[in-house]
N, CA, C and O atoms as a DFTB+ gen file, in Angstrom:
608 C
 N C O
     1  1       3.706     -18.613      -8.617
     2  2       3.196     -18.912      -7.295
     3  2       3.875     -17.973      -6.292
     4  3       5.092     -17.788      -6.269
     5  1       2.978     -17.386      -5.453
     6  2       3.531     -16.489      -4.277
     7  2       3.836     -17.298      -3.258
     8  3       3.118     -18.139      -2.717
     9  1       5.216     -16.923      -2.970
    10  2       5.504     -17.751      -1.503
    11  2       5.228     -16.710      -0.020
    12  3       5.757     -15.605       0.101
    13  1       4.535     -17.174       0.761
    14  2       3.821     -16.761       1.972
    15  2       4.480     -17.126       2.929
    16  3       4.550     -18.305       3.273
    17  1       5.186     -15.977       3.628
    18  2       5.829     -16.198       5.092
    19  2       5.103     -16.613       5.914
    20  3       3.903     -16.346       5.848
    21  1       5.590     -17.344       6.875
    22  2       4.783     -17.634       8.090
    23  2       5.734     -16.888       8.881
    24  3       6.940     -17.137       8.903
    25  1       5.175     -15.985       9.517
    26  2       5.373     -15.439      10.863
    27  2       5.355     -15.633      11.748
    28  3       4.137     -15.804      11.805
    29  1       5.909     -15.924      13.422
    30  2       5.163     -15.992      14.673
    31  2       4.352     -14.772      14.820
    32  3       4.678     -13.683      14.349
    33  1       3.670     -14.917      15.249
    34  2       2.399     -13.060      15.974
    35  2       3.070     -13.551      17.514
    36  3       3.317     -14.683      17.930
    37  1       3.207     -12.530      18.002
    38  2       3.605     -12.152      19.293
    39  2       2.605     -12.041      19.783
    40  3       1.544     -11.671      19.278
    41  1       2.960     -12.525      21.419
    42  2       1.381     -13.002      22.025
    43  2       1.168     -11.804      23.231
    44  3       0.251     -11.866      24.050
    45  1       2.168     -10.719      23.192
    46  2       1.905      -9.768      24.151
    47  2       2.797      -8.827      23.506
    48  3       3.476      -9.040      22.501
    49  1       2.702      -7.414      24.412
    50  2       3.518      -6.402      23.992
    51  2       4.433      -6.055      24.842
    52  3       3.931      -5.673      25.899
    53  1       5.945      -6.019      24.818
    54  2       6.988      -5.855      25.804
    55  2       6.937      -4.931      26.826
    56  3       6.423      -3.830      26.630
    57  1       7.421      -5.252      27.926
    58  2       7.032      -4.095      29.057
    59  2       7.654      -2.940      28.708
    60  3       8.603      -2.614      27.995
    61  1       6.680      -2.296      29.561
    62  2       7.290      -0.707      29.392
    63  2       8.641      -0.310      30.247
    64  3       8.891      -0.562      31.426
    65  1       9.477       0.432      29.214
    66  2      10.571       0.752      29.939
    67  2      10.569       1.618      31.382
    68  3       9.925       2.667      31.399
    69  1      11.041       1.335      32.181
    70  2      11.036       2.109      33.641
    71  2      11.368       3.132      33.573
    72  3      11.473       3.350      34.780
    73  1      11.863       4.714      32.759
    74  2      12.205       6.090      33.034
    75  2      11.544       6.483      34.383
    76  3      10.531       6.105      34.973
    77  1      12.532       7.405      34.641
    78  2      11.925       7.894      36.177
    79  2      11.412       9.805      35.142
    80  3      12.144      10.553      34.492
    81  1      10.182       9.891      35.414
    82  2       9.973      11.517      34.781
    83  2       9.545      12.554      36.154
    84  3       8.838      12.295      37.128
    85  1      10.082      13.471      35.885
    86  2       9.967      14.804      36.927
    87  2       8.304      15.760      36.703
    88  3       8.033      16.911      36.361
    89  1       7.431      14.463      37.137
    90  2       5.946      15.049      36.846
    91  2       5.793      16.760      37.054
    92  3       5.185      17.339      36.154
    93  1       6.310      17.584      38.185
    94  2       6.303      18.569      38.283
    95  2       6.419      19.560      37.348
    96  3       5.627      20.467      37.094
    97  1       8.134      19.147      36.556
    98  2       8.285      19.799      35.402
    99  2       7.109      19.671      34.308
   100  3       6.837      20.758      33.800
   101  1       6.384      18.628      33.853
   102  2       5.305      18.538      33.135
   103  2       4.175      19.508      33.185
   104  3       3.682      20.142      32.252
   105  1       3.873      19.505      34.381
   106  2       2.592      20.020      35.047
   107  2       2.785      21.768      35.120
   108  3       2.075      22.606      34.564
   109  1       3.889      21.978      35.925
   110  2       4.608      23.380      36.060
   111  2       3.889      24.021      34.902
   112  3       2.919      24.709      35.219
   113  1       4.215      23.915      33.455
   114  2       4.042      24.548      31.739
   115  2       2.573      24.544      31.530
   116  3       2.050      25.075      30.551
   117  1       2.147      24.146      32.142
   118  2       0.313      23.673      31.884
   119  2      -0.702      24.089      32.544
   120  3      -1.898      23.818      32.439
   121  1       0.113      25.070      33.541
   122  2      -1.287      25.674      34.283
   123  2      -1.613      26.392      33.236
   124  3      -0.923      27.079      32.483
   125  1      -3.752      25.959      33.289
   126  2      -4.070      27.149      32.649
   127  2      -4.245      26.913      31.749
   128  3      -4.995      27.735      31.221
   129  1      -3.822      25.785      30.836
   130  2      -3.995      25.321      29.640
   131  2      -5.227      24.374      29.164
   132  3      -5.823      23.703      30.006
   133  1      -5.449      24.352      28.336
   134  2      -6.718      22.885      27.930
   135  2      -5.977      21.762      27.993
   136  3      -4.807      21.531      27.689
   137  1      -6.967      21.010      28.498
   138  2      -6.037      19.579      29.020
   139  2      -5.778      19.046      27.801
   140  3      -4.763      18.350      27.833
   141  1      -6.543      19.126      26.249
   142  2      -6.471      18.721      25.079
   143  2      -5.239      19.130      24.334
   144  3      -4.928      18.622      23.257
   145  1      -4.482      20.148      24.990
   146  2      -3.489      20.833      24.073
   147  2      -2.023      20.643      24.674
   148  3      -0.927      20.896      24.175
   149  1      -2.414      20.054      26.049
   150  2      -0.645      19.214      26.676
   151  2      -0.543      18.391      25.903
   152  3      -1.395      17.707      25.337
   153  1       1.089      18.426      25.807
   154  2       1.769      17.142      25.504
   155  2       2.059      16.590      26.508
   156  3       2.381      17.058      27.600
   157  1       1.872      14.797      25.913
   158  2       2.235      14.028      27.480
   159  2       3.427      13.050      26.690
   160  3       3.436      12.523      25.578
   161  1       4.343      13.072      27.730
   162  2       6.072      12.747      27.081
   163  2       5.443      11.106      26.980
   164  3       4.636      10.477      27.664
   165  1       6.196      10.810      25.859
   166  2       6.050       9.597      24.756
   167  2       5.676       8.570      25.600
   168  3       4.612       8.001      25.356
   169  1       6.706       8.030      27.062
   170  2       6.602       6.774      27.566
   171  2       5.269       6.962      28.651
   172  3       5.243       6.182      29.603
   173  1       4.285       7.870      28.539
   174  2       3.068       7.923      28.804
   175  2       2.088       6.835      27.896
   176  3       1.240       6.026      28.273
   177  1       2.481       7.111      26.836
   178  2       1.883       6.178      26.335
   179  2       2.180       4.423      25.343
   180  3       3.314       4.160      24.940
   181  1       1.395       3.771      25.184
   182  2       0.795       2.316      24.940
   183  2       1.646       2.129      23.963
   184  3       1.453       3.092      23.222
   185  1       2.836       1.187      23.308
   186  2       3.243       0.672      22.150
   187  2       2.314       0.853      20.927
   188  3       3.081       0.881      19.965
   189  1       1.203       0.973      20.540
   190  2       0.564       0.921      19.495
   191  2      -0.331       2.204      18.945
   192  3      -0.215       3.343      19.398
   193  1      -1.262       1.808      17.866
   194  2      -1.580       2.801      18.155
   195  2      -3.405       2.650      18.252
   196  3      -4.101       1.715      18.648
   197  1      -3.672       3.643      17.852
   198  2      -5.630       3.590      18.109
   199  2      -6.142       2.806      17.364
   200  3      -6.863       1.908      17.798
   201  1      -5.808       3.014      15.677
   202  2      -6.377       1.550      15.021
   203  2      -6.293       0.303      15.416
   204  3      -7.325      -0.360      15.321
   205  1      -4.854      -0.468      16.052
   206  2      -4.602      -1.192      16.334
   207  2      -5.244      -1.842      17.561
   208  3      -5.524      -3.036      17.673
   209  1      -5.481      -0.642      18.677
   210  2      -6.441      -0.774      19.366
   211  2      -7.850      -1.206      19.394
   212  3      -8.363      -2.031      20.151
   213  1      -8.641      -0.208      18.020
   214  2      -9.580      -1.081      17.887
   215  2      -9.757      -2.478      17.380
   216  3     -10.630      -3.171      17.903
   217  1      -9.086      -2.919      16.504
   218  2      -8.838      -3.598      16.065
   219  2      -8.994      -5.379      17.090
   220  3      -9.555      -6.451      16.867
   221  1      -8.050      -4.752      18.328
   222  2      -8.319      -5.878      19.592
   223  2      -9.278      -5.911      19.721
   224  3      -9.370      -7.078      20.102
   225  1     -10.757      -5.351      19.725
   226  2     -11.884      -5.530      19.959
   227  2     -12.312      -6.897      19.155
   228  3     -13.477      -7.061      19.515
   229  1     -12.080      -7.637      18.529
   230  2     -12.213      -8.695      17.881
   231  2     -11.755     -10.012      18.030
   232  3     -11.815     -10.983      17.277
   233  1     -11.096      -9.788      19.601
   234  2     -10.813     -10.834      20.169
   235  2     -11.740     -12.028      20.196
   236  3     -11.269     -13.161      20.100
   237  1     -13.346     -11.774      20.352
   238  2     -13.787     -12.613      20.859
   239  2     -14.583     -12.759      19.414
   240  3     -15.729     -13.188      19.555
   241  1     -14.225     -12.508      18.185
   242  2     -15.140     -12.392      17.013
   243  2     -15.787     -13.862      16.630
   244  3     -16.654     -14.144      15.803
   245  1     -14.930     -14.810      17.676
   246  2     -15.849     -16.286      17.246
   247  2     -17.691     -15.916      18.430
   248  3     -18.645     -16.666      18.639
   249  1     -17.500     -14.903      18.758
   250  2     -19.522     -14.323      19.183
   251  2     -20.046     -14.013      18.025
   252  3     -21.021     -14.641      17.611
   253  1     -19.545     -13.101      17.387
   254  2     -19.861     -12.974      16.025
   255  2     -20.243     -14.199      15.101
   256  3     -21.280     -14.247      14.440
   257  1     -19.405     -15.050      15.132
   258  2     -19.423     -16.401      14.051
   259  2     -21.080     -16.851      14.597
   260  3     -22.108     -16.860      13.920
   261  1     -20.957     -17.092      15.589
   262  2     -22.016     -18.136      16.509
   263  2     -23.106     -17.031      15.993
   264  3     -23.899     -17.290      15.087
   265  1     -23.067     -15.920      16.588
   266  2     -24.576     -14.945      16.029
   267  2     -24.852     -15.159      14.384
   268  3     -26.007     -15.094      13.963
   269  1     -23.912     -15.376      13.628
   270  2     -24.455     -15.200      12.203
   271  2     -24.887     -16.342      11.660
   272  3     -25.159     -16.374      10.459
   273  1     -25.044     -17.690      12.633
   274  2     -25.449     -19.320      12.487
   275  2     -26.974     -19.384      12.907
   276  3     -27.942     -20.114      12.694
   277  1     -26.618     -18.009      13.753
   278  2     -28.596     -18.244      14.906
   279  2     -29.414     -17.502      13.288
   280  3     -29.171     -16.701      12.385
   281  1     -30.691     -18.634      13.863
   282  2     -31.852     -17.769      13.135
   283  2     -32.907     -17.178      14.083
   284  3     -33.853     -16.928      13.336
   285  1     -33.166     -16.909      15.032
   286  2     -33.965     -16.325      16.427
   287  2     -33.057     -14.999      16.477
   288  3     -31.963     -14.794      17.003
   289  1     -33.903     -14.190      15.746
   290  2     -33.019     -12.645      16.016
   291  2     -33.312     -12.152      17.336
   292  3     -32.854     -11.015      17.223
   293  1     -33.693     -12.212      18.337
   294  2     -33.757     -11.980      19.591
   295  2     -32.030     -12.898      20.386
   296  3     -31.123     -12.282      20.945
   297  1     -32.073     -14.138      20.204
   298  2     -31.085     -14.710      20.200
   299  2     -29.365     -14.239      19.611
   300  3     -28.325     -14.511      20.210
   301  1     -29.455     -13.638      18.567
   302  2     -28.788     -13.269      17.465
   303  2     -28.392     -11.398      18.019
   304  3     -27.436     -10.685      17.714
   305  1     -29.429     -11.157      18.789
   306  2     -28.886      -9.903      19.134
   307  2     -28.569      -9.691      20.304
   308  3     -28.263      -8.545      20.636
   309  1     -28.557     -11.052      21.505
   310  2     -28.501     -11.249      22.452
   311  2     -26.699     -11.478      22.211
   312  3     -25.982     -10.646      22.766
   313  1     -26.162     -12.368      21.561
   314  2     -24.741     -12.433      21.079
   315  2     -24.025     -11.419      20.748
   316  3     -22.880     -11.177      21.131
   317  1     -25.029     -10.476      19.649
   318  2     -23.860      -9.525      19.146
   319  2     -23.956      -8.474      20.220
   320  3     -23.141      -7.603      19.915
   321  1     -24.659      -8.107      21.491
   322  2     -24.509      -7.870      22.535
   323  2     -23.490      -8.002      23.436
   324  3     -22.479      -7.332      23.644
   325  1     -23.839      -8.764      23.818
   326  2     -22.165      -9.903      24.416
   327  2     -20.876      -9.602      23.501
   328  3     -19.934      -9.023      24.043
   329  1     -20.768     -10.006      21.985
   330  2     -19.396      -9.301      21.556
   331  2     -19.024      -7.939      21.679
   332  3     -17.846      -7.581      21.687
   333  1     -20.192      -7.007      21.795
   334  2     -19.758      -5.464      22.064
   335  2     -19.557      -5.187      23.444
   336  3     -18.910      -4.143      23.533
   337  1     -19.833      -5.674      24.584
   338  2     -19.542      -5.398      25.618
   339  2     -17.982      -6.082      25.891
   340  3     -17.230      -5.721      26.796
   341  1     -17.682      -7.182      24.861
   342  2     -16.306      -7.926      25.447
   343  2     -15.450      -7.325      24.605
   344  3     -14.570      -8.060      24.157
   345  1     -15.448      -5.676      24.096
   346  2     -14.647      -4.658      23.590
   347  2     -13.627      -4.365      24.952
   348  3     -12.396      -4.342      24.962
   349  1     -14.508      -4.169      26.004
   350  2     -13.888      -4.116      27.244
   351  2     -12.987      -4.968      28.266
   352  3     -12.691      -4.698      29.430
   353  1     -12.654      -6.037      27.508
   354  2     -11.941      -7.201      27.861
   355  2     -10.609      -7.014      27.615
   356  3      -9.787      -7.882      27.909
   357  1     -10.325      -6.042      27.140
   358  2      -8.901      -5.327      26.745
   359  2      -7.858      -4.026      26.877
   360  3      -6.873      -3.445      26.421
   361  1      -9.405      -4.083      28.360
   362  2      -8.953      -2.707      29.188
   363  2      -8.817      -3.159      30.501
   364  3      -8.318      -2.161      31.020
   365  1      -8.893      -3.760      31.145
   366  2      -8.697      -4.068      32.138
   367  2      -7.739      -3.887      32.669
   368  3      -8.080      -3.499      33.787
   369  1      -6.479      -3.913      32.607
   370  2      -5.343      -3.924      32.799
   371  2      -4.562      -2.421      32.911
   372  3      -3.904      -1.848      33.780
   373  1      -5.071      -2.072      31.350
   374  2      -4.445      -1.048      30.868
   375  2      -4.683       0.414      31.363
   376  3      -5.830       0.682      31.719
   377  1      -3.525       1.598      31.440
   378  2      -3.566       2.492      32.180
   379  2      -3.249       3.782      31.192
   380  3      -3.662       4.937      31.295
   381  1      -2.404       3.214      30.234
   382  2      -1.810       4.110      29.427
   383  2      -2.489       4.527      27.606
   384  3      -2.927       3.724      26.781
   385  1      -2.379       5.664      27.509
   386  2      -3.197       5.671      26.282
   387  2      -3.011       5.421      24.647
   388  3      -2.590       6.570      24.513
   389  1      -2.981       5.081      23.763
   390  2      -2.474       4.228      22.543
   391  2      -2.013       5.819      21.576
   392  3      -2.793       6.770      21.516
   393  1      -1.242       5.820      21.199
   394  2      -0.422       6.605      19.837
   395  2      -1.738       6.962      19.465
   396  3      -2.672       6.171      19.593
   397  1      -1.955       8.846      18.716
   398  2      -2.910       9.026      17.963
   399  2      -2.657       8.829      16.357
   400  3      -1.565       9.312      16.056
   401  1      -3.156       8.418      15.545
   402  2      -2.730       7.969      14.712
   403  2      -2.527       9.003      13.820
   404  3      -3.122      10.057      14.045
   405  1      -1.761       8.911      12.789
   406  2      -2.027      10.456      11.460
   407  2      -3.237      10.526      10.506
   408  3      -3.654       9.554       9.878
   409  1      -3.619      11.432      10.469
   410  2      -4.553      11.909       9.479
   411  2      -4.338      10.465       8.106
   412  3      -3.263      10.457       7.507
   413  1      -5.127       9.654       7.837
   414  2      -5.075       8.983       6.614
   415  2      -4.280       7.966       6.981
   416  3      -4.189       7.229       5.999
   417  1      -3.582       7.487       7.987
   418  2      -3.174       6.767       8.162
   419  2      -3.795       5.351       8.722
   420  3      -4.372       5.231       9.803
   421  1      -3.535       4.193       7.667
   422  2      -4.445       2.809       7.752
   423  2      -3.594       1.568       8.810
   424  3      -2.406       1.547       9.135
   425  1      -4.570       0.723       9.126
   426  2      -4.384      -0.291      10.076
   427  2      -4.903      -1.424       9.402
   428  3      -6.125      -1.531       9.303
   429  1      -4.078      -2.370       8.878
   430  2      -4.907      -3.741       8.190
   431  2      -4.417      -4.924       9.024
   432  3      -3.388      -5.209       9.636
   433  1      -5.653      -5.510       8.771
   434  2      -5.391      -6.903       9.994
   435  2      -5.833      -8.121       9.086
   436  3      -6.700      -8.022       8.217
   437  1      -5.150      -9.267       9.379
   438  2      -5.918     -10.491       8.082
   439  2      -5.626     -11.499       8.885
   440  3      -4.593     -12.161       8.794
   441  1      -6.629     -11.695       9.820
   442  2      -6.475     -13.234      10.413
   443  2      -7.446     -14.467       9.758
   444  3      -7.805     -15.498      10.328
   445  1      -7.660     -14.155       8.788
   446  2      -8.581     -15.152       7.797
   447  2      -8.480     -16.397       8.009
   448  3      -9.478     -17.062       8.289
   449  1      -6.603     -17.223       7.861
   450  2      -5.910     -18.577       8.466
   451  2      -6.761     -18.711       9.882
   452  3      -7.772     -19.412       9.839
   453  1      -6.458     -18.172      10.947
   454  2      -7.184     -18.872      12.003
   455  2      -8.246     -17.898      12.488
   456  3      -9.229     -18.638      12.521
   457  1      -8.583     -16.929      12.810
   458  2      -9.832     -16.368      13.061
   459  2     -10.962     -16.301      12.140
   460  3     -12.065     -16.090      12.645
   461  1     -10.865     -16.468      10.647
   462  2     -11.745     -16.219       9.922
   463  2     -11.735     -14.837       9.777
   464  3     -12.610     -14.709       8.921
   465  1     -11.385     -13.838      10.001
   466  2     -11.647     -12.896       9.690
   467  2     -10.637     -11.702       8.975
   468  3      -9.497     -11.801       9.428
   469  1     -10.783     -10.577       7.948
   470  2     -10.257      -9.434       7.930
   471  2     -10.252      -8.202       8.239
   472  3     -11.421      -7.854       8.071
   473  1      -9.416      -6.953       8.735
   474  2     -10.000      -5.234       9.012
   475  2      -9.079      -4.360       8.165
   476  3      -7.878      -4.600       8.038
   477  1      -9.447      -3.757       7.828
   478  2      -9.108      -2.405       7.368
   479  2      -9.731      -1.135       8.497
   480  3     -10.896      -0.983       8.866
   481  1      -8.594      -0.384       8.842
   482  2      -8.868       0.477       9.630
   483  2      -8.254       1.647       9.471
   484  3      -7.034       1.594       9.622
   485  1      -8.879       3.081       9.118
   486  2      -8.383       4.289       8.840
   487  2      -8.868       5.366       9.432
   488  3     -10.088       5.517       9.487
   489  1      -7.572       6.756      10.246
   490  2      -8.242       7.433      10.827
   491  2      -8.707       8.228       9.769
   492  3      -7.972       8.090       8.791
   493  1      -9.803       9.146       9.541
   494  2     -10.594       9.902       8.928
   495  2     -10.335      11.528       9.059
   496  3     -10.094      12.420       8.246
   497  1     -10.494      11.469      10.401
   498  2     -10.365      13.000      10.442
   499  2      -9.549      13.111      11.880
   500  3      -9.304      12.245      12.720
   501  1      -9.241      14.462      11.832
   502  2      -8.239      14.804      13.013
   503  2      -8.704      15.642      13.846
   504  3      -8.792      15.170      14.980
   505  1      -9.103      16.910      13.719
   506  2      -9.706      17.358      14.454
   507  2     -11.137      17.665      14.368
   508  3     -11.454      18.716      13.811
   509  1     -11.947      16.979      14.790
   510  2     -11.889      16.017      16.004
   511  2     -11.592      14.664      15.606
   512  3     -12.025      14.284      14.518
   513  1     -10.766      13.707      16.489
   514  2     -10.285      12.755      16.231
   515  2     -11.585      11.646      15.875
   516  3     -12.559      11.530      16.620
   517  1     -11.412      10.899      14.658
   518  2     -12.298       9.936      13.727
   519  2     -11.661       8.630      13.323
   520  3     -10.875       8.910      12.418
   521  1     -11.637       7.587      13.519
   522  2     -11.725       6.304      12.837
   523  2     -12.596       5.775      12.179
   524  3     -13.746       6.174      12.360
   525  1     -12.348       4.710      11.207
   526  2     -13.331       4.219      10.975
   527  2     -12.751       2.587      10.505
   528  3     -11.769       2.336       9.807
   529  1     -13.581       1.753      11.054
   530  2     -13.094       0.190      10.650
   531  2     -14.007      -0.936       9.906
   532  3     -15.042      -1.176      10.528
   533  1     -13.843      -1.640       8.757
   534  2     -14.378      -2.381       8.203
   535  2     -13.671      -3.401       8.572
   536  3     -12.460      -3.436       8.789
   537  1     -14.874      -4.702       8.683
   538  2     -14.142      -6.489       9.138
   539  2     -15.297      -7.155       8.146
   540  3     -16.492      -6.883       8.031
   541  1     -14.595      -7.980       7.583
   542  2     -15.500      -9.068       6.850
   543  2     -14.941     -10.561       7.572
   544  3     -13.813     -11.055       7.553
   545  1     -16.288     -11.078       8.245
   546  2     -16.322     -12.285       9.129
   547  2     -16.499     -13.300       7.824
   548  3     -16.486     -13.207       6.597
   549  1     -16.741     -14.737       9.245
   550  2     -17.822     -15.470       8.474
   551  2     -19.015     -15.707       8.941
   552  3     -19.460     -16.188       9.984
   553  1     -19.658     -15.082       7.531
   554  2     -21.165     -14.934       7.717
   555  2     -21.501     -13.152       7.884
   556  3     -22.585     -12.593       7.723
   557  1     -20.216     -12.557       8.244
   558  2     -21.007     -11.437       8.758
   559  2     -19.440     -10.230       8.678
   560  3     -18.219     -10.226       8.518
   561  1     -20.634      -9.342       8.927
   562  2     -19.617      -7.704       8.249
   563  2     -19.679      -6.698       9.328
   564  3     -20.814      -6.296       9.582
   565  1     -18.840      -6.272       9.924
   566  2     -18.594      -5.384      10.954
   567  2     -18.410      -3.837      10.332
   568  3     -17.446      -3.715       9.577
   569  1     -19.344      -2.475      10.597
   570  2     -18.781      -1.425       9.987
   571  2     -18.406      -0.441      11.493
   572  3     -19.084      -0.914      12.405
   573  1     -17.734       0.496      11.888
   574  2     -17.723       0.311      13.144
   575  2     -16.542       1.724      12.675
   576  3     -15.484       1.561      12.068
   577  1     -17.290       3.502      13.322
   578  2     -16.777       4.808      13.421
   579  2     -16.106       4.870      15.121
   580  3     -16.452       4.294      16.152
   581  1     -15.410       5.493      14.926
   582  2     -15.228       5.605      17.151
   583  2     -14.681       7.015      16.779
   584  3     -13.672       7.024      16.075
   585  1     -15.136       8.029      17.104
   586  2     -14.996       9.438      17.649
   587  2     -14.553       9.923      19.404
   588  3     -14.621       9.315      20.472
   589  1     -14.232      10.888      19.134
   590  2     -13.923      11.401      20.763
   591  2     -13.706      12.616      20.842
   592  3     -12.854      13.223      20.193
   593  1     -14.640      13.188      21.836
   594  2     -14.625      14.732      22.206
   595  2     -14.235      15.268      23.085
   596  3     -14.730      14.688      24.051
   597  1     -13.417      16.325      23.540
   598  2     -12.932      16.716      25.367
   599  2     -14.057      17.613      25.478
   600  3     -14.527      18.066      24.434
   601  1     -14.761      18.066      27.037
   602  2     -15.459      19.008      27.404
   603  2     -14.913      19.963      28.324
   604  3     -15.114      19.476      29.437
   605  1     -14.370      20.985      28.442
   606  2     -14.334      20.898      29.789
   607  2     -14.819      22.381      30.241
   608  3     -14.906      22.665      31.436
């Protein structure tokens, strides 16, 4: 028999430390450069990282539950509507941008005990930056790429 920790999950992420940074010096090295190819010093950015990020999008995955009970697919796509727009329920706040993750590097999530649900999440490719995330609900299966391009 496997014995199974119970963990607390932490219900937020600790504030960010206060450094004072000399924006000038930053900026000074960068004229001229692609904005894609600065480095921006570490406490620029978010405790976590991008998988993990997406991953929060599943906050509200009991929309999901409720859509995969409806039989009125008009109804049913009216919900899974509503769960993709409440992706954005986890930006509000936020200013700073999440760790890019490494090439091949995975994100697994298993809230099965109380959300019902699992993710597996892996970035794919690097340049240009690629994720990709699988969730098995109940009732229902999330497959879900997020890409991102600079223009400038």
């Amino acid at each position: 028999q496997v014995a199974v920790s119970k963990r607390k999950r932490r219900d937020g992420i600790p504030e960010r430390p206060n450094y004072s940074i000399n924006l000038w010096s930053i900026i000074k090295n960068c004229v001229g450069k692609d904005l894609s190819k600065i480095p921006i010093p570490v406490n620029f950015s978010e405790p976590i990282s991008m998988l993990q990020r997406m991953t929060e999008e599943l906050e509200y995955s009991s929309v999901l539950d409720t859509a995969a009970k409806i039989n009125n697919n008009w109804e049913q796509l009216a919900y899974v509507a509503a769960f993709t727009i409440s992706s954005y329920s986890t930006t509000t706040t936020r200013v700073n941008k999440p760790f890019n993750p490494l090439l091949g590097e995975t994100y697994e999530c298993d809230r099965t005990e109380d959300l019902g649900w699992k993710s597996i999440a892996e970035q794919v490719s690097h340049h240009p930056p690629a994720l990709s995330t699988h969730v098995e609900g109940q009732g229902w299966t999330l497959y879900q790429e997020f890409t991102m391009t600079s223009k400038f």
